[in-house]
PDB file of C-alpha atoms in Angstrom:
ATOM      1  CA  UNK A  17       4.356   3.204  -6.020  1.00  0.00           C
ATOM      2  CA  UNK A  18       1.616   0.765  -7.354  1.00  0.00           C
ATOM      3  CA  UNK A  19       0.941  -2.567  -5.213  1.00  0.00           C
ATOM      4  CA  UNK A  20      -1.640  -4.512  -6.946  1.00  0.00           C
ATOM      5  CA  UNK A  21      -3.101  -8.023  -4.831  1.00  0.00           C
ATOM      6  CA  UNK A  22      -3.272 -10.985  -7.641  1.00  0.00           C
ATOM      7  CA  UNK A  23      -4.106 -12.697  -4.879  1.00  0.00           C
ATOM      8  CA  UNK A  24      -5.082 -12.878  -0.734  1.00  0.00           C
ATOM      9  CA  UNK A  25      -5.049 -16.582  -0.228  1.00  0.00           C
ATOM     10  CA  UNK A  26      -3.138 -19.318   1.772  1.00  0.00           C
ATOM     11  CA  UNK A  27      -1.637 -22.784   0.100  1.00  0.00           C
ATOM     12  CA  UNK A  28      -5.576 -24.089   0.087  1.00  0.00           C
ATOM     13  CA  UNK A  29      -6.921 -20.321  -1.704  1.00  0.00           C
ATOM     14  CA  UNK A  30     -10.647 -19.865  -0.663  1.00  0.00           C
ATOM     15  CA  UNK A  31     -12.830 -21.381  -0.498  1.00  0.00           C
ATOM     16  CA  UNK A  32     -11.210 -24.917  -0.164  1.00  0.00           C
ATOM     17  CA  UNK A  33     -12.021 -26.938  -2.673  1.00  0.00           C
ATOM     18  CA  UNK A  34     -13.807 -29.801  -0.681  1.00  0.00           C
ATOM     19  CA  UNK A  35     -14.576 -28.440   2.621  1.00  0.00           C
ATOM     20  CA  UNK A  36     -18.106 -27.505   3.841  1.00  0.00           C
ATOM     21  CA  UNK A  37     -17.103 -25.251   7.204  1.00  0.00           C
ATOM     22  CA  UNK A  38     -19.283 -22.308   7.795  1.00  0.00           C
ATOM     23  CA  UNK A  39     -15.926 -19.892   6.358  1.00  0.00           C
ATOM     24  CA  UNK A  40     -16.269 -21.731   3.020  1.00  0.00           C
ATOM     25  CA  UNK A  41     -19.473 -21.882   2.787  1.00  0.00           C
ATOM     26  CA  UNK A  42     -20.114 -18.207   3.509  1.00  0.00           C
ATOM     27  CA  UNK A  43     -17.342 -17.761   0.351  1.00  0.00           C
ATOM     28  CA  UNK A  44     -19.414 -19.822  -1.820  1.00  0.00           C
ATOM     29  CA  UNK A  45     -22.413 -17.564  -1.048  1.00  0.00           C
ATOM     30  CA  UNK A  46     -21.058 -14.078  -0.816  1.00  0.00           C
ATOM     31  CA  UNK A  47     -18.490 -14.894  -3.356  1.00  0.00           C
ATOM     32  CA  UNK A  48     -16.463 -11.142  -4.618  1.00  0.00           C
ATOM     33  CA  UNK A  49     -13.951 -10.529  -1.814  1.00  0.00           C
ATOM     34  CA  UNK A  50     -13.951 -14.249  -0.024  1.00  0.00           C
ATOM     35  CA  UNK A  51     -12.686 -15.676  -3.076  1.00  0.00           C
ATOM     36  CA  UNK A  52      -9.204 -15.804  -2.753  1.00  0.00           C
ATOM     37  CA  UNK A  53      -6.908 -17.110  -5.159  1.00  0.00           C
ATOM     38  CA  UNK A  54      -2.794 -18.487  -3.511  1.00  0.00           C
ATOM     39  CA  UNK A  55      -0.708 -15.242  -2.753  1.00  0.00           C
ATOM     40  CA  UNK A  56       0.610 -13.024  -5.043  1.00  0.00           C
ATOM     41  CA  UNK A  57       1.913  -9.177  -5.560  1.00  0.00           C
ATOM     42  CA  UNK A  58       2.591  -6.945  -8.698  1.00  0.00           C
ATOM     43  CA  UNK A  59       4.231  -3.620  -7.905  1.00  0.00           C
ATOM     44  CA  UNK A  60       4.195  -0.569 -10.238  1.00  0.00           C
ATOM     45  CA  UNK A  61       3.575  -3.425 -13.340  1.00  0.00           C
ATOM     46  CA  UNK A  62       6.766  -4.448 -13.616  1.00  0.00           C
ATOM     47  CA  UNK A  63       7.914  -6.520 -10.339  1.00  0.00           C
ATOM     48  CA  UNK A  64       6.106  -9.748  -9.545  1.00  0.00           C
ATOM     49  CA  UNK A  65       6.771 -11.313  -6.453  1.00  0.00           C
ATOM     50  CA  UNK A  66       5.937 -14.714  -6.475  1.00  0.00           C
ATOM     51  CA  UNK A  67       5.116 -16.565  -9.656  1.00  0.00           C
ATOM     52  CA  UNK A  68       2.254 -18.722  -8.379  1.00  0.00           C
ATOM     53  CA  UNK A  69      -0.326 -21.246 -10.022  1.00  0.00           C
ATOM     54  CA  UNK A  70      -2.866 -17.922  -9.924  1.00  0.00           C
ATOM     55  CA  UNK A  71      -0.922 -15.323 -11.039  1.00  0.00           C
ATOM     56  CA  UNK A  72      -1.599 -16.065 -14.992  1.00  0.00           C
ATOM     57  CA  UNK A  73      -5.433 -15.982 -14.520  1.00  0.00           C
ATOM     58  CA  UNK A  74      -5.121 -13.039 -11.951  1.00  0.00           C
ATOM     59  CA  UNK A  75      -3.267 -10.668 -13.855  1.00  0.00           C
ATOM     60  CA  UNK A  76      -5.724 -11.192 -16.988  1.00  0.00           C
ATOM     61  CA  UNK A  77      -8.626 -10.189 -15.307  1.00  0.00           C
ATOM     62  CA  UNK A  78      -6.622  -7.041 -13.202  1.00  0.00           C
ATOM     63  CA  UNK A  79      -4.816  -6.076 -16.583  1.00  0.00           C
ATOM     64  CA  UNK A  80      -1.437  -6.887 -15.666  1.00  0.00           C
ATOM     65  CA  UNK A  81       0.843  -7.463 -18.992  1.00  0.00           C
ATOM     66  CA  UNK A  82       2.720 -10.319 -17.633  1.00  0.00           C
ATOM     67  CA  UNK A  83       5.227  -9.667 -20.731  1.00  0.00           C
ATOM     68  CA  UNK A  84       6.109  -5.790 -19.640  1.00  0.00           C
ATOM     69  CA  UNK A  85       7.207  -8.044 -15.932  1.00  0.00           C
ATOM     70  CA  UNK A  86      11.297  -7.572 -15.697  1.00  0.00           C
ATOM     71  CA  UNK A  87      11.597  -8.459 -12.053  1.00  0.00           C
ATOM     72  CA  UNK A  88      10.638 -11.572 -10.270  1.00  0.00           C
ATOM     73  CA  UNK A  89      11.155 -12.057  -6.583  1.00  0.00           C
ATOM     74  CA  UNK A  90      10.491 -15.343  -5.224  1.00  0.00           C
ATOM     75  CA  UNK A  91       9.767 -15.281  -1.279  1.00  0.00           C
ATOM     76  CA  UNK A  92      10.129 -19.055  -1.662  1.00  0.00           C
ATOM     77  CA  UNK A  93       9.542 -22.330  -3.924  1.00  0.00           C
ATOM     78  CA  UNK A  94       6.433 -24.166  -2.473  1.00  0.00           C
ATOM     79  CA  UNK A  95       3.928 -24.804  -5.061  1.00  0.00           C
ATOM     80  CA  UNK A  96       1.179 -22.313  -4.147  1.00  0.00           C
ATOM     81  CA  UNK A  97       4.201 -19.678  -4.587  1.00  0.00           C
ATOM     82  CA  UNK A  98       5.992 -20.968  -7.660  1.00  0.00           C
ATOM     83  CA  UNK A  99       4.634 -22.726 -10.724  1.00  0.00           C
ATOM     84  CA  UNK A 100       7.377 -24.270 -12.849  1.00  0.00           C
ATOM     85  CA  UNK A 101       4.916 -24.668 -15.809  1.00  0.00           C
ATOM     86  CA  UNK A 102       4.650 -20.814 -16.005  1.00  0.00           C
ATOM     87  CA  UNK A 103       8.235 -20.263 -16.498  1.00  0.00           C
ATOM     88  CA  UNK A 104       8.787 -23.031 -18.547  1.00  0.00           C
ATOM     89  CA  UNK A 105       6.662 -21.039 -21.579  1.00  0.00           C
ATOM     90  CA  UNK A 106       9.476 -18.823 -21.971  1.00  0.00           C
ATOM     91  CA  UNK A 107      11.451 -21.448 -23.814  1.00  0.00           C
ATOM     92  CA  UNK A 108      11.965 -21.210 -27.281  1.00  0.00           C
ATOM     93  CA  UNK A 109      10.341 -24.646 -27.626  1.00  0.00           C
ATOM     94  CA  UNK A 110       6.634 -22.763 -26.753  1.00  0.00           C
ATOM     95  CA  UNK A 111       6.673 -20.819 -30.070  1.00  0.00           C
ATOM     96  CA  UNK A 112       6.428 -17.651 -27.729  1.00  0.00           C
ATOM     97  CA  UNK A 113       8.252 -14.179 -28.497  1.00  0.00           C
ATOM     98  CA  UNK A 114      10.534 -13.005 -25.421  1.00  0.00           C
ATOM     99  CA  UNK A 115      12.347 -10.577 -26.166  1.00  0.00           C
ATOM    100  CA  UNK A 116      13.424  -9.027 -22.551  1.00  0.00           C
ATOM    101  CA  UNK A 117      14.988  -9.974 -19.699  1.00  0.00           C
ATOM    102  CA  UNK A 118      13.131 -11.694 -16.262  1.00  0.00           C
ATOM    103  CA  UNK A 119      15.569 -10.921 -13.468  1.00  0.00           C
ATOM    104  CA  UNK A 120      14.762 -13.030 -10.900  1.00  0.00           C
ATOM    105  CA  UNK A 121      15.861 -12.412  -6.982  1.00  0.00           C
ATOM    106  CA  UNK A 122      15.574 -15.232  -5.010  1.00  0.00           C
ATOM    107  CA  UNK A 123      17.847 -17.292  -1.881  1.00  0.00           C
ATOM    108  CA  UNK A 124      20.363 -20.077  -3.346  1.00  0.00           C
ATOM    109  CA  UNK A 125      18.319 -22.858  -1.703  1.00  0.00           C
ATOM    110  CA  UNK A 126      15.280 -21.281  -3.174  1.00  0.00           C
ATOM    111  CA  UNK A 127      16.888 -20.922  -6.107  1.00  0.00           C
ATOM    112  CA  UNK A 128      17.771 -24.901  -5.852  1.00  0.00           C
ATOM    113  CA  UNK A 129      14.289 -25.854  -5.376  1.00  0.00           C
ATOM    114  CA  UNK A 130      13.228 -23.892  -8.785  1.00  0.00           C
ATOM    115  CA  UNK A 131      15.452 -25.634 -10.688  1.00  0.00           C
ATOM    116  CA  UNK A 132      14.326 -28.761  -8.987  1.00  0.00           C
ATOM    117  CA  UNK A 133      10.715 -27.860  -9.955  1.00  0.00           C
ATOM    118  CA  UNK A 134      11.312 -27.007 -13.279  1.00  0.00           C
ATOM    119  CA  UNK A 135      12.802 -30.236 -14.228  1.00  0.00           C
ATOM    120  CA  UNK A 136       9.849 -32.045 -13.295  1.00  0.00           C
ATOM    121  CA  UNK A 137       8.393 -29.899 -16.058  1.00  0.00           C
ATOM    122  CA  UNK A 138      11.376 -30.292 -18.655  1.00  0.00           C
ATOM    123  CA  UNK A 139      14.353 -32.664 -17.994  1.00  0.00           C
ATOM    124  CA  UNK A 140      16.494 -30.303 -20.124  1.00  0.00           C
ATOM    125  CA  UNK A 141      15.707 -27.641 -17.423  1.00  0.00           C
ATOM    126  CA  UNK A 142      19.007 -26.113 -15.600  1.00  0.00           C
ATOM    127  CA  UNK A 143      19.298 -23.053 -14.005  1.00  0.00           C
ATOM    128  CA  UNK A 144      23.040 -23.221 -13.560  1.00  0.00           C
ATOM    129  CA  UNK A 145      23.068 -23.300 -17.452  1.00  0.00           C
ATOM    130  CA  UNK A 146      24.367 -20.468 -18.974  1.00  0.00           C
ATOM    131  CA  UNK A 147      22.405 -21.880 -22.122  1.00  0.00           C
ATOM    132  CA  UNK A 148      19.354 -22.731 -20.402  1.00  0.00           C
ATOM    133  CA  UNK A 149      19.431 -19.141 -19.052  1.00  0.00           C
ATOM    134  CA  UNK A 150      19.796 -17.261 -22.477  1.00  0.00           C
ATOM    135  CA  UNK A 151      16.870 -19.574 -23.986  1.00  0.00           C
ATOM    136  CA  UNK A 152      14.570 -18.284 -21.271  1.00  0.00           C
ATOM    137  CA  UNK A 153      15.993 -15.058 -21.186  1.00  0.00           C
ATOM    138  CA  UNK A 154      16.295 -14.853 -17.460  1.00  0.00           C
ATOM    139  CA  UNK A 155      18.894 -13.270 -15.343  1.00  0.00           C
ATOM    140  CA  UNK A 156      19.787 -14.728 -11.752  1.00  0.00           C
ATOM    141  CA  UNK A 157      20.176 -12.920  -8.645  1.00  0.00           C
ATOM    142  CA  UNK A 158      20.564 -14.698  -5.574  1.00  0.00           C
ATOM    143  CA  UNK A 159      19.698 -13.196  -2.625  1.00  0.00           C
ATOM    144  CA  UNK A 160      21.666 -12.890   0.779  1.00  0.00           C
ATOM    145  CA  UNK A 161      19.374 -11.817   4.084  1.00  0.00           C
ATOM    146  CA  UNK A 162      20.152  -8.593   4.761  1.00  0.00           C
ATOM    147  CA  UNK A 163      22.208  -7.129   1.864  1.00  0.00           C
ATOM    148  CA  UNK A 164      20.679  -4.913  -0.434  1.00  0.00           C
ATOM    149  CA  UNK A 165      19.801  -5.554  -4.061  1.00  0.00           C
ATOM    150  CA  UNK A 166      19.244  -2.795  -7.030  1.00  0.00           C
ATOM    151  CA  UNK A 167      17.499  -3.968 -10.227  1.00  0.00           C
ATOM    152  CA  UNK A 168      16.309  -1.184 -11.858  1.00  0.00           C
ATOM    153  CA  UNK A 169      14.960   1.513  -9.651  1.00  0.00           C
ATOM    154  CA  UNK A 170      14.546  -1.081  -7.113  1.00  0.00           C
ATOM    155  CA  UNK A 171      16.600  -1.312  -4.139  1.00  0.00           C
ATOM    156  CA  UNK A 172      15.229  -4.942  -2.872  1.00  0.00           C
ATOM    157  CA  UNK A 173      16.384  -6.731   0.555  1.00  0.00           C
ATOM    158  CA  UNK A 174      15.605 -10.200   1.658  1.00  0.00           C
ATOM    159  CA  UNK A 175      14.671 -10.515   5.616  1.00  0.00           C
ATOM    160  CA  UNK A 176      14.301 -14.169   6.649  1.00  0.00           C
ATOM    161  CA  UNK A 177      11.033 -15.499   7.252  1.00  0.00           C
ATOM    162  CA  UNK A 178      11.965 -18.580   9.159  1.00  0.00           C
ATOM    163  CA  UNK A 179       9.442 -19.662   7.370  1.00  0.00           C
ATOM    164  CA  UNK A 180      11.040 -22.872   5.619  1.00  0.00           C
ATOM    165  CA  UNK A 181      15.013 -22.858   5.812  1.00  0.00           C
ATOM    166  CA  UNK A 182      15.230 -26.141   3.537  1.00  0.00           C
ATOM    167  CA  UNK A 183      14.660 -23.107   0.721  1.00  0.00           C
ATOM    168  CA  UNK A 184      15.628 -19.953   3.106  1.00  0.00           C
ATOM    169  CA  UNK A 185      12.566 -18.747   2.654  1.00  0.00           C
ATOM    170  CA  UNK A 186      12.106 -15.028   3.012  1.00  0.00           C
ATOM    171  CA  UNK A 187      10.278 -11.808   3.038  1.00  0.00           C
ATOM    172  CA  UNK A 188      11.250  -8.584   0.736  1.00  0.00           C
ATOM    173  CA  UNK A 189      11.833  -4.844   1.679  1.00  0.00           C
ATOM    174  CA  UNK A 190      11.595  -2.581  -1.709  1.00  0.00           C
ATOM    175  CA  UNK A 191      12.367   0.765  -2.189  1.00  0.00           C
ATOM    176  CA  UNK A 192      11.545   3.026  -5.205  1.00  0.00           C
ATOM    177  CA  UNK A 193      11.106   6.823  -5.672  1.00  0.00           C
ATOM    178  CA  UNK A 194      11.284   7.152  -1.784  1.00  0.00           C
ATOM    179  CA  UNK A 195       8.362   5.217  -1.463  1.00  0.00           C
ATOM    180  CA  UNK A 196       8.504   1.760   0.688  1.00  0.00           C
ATOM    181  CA  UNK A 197       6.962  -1.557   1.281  1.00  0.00           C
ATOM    182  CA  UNK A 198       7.792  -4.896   3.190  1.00  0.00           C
ATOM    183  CA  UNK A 199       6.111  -7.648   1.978  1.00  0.00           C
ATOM    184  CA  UNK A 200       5.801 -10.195   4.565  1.00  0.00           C
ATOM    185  CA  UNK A 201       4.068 -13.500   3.430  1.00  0.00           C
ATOM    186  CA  UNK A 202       4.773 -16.473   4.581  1.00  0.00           C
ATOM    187  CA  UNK A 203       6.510 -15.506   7.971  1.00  0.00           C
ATOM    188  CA  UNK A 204       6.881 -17.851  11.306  1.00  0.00           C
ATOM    189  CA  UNK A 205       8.068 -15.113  13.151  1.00  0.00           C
ATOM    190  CA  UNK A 206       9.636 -11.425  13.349  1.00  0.00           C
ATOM    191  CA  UNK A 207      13.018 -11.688  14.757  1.00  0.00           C
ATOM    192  CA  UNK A 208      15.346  -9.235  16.350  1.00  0.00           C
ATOM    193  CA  UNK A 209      17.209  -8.778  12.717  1.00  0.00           C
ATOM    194  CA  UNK A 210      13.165  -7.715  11.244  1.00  0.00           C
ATOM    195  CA  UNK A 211      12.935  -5.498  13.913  1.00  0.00           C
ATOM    196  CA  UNK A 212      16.519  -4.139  13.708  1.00  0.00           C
ATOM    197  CA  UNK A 213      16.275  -3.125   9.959  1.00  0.00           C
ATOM    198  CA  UNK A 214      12.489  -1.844  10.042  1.00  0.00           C
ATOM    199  CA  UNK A 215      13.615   0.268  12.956  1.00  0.00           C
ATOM    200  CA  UNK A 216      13.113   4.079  11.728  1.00  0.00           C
ATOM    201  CA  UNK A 217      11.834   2.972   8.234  1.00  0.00           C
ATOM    202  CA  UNK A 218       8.281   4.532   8.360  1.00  0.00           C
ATOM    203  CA  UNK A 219       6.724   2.271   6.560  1.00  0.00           C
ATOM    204  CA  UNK A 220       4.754   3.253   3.322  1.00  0.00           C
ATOM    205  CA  UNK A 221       3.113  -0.429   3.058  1.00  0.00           C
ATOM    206  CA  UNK A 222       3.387  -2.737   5.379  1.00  0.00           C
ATOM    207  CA  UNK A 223       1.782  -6.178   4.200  1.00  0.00           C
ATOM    208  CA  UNK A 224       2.165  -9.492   7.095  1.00  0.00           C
ATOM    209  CA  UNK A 225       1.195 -12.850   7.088  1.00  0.00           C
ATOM    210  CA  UNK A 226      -2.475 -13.486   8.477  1.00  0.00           C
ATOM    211  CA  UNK A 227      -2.495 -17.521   7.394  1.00  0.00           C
ATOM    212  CA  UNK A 228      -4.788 -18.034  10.906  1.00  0.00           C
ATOM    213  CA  UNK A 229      -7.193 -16.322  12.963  1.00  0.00           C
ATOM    214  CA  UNK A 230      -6.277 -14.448  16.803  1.00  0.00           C
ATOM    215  CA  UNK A 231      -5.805 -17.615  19.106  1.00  0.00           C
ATOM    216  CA  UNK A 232      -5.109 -20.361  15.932  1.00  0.00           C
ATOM    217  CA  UNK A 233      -2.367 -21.818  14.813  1.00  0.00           C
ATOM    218  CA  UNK A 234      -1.167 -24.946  13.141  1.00  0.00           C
ATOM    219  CA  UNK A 235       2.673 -23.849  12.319  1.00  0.00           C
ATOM    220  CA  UNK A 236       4.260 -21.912   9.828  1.00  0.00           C
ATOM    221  CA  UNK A 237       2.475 -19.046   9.642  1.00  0.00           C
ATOM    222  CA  UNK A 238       1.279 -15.678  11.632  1.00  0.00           C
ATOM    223  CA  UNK A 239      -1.711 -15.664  13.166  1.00  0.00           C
ATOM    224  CA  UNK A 240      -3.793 -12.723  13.834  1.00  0.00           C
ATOM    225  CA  UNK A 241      -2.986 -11.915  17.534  1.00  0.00           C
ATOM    226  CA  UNK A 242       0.848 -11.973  16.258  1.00  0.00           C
ATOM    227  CA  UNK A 243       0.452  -9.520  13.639  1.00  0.00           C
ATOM    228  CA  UNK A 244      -1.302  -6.979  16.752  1.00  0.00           C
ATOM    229  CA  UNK A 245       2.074  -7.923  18.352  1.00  0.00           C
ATOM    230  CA  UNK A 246       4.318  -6.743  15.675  1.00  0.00           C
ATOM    231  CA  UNK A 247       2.523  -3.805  14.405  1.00  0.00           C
ATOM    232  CA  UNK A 248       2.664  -2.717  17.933  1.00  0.00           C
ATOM    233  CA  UNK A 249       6.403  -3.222  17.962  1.00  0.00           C
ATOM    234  CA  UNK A 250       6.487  -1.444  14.501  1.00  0.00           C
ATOM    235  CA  UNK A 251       4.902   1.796  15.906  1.00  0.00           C
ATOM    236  CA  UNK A 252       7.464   1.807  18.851  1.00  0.00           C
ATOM    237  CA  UNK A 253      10.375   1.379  17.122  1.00  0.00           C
ATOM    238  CA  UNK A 254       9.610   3.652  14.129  1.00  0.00           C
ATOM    239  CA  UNK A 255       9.179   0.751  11.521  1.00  0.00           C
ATOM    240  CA  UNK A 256       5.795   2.426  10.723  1.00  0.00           C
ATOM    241  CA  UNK A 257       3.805   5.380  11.462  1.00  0.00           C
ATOM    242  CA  UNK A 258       0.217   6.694  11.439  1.00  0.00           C
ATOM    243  CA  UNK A 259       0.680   7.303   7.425  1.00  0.00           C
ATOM    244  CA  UNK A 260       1.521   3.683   7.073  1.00  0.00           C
ATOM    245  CA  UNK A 261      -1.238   1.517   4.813  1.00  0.00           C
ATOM    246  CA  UNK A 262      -1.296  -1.812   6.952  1.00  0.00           C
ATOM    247  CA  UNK A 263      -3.182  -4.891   5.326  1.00  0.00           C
ATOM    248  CA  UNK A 264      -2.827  -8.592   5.916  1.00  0.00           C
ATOM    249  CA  UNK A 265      -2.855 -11.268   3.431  1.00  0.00           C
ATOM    250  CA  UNK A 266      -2.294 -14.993   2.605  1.00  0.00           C
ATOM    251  CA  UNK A 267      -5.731 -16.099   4.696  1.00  0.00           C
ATOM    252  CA  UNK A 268      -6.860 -19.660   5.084  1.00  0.00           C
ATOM    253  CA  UNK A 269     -10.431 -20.773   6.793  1.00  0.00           C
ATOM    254  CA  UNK A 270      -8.513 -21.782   9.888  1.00  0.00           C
ATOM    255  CA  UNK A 271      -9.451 -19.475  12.668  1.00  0.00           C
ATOM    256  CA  UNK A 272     -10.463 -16.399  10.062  1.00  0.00           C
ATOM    257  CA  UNK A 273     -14.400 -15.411   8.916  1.00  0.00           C
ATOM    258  CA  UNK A 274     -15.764 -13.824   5.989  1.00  0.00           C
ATOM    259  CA  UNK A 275     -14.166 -10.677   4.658  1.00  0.00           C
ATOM    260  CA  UNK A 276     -16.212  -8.231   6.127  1.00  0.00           C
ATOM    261  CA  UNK A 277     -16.146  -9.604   9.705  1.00  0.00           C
ATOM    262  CA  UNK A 278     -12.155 -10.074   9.843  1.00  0.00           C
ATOM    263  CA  UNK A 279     -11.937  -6.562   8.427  1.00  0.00           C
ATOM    264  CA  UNK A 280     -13.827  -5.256  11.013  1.00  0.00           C
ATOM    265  CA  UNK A 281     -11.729  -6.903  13.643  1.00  0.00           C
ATOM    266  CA  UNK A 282      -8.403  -5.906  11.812  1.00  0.00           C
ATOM    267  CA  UNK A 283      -9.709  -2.379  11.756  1.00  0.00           C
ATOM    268  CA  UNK A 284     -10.168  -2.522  15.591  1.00  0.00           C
ATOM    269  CA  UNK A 285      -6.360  -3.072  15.772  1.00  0.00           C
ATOM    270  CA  UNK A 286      -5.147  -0.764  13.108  1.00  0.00           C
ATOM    271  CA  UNK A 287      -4.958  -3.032   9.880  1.00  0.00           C
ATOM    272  CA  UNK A 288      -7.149  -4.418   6.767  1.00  0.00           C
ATOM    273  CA  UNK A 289      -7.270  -7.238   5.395  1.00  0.00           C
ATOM    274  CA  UNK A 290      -6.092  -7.450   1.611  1.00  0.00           C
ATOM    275  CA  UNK A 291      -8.723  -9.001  -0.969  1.00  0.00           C
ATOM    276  CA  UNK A 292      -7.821  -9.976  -4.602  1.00  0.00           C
ATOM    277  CA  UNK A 293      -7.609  -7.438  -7.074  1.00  0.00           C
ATOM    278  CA  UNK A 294      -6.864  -4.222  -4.336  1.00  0.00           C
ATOM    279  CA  UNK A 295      -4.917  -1.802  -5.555  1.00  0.00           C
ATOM    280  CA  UNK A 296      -2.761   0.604  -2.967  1.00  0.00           C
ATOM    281  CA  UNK A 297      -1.137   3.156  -4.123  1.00  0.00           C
ATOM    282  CA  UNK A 298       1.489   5.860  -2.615  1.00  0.00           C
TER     283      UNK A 298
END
């Protein structure tokens, strides 16, 4: 298993566009692995998982052949995860030449919220349109918290993030070749049902949430003192082991420093910290 980083970033990416904090500044100045473009994750170059406003750019300059992508799981809707104008350019009407299938796993309310999204793009857009389905060659599978999926060689399961539950926002476990990773962006909290199903897994990848820095938090998100709570959980309850490659992702300016520095601290409790364009493989 491939896991390839399009990007490391919060909502804001990094360095915020307007701000002037020491964090930002350092990006500006050290540039390489403090630029951050909005979260995003391509495994073995044919799953995305999250179609954001980056992901275009990002997998040109990583070499990821966005038309060879036949899975597309969608933690949630916000826009620095999902860009309507992306999938929109698989209609017909954009001259382009699609000939296979984009699966896409996501919740029904996330699956809503698309739909909502891409008719601010396209007022013809309808994702409950068996029509509008075949013209962007996309297959739907909505996603139920806890039940496993298979696409492919994929065996895909959607753990709630509690993240946003206007859209059911969630977080995916995916299996292939007996290899495993839980990708865990965008997470309020682990809950007793996280903890139940990781229990025993052994982890291959495990990939959390690090929005904020140990000791801040403005909602939403995991901060870094939580994720030294739940990898210690983790190791105690099996979910992952010494073999286990542990990185965080999705980092804002609030509370976190420049790469190097919150790498260094993440290595004092057992983790990395992801960068744009890191490859992992298993």
């Amino acid at each position: 298993m491939k896991v390839t980083f399009l990007g490391s970033g919060a909502a804001t990416a990094m360095p915020l566009p307007f701000c002037s904090c020491e964090v930002c500044r350092e990006a500006r100045i050290l540039g390489g692995k403090n630029i951050r473009r909005r979260a995003s994750l391509v495994i073995d170059d044919d799953l995305l998982i999250d179609l954001g406003p980056d992901s275009v750019a990002a997998c040109g300059e990583y070499g990821i052949d966005l038309t060879k992508i036949r899975y597309l799981l969608q933690t949630h809707a916000h826009s620095d995860h999902f860009d309507a104008g992306h999938l929109i350019t698989r209609h017909p009407e954009y001259m382009g030449t699609t000939d296979s299938v984009l699966s896409i796993v996501a919740t029904g309310k996330t699956l809503i919220a698309m739909d909502r999204m891409l008719k601010d793009e396209d007022g013809s857009a309808d994702l409950h349109s068996p029509d509008f389905l075949n013209d962007l060659r996309l297959g739907l599978f909505p996603a139920n918290v806890g039940e496993e999926l298979t696409l492919g060689g994929y065996k895909i399961t959607a753990l709630d993030s509690h993240h946003d539950k206007n859209q059911d926002a969630v977080v995916y476990y995916i299996e292939k070749d007996g290899k495993n990773v839980l990708y865990g962006t965008d997470m309020l909290m682990a809950d007793e049902q996280f903890y139940d199903y990781l229990a025993e897994k052994e982890l291959d990848i495990l990939i959390l949430d690090q929005t904020y820095g140990e000791g801040v938090n403005s909602g939403g998100h995991l901060d870094a003192g939580m994720i030294y709570d739940i990898i210690k959980k983790l190791r105690d309850i099996g979910g992952i082991s010494e073999k286990t490659k542990i990185y965080g992702t999705h980092i804002s300016h609030e509370g976190n420093f420049a790469h190097d520095k919150i790498e260094a601290i993440a290595m004092e409790h057992g983790y990395h910290i992801a960068y744009d364009g890191l490859v992992i493989e298993v």
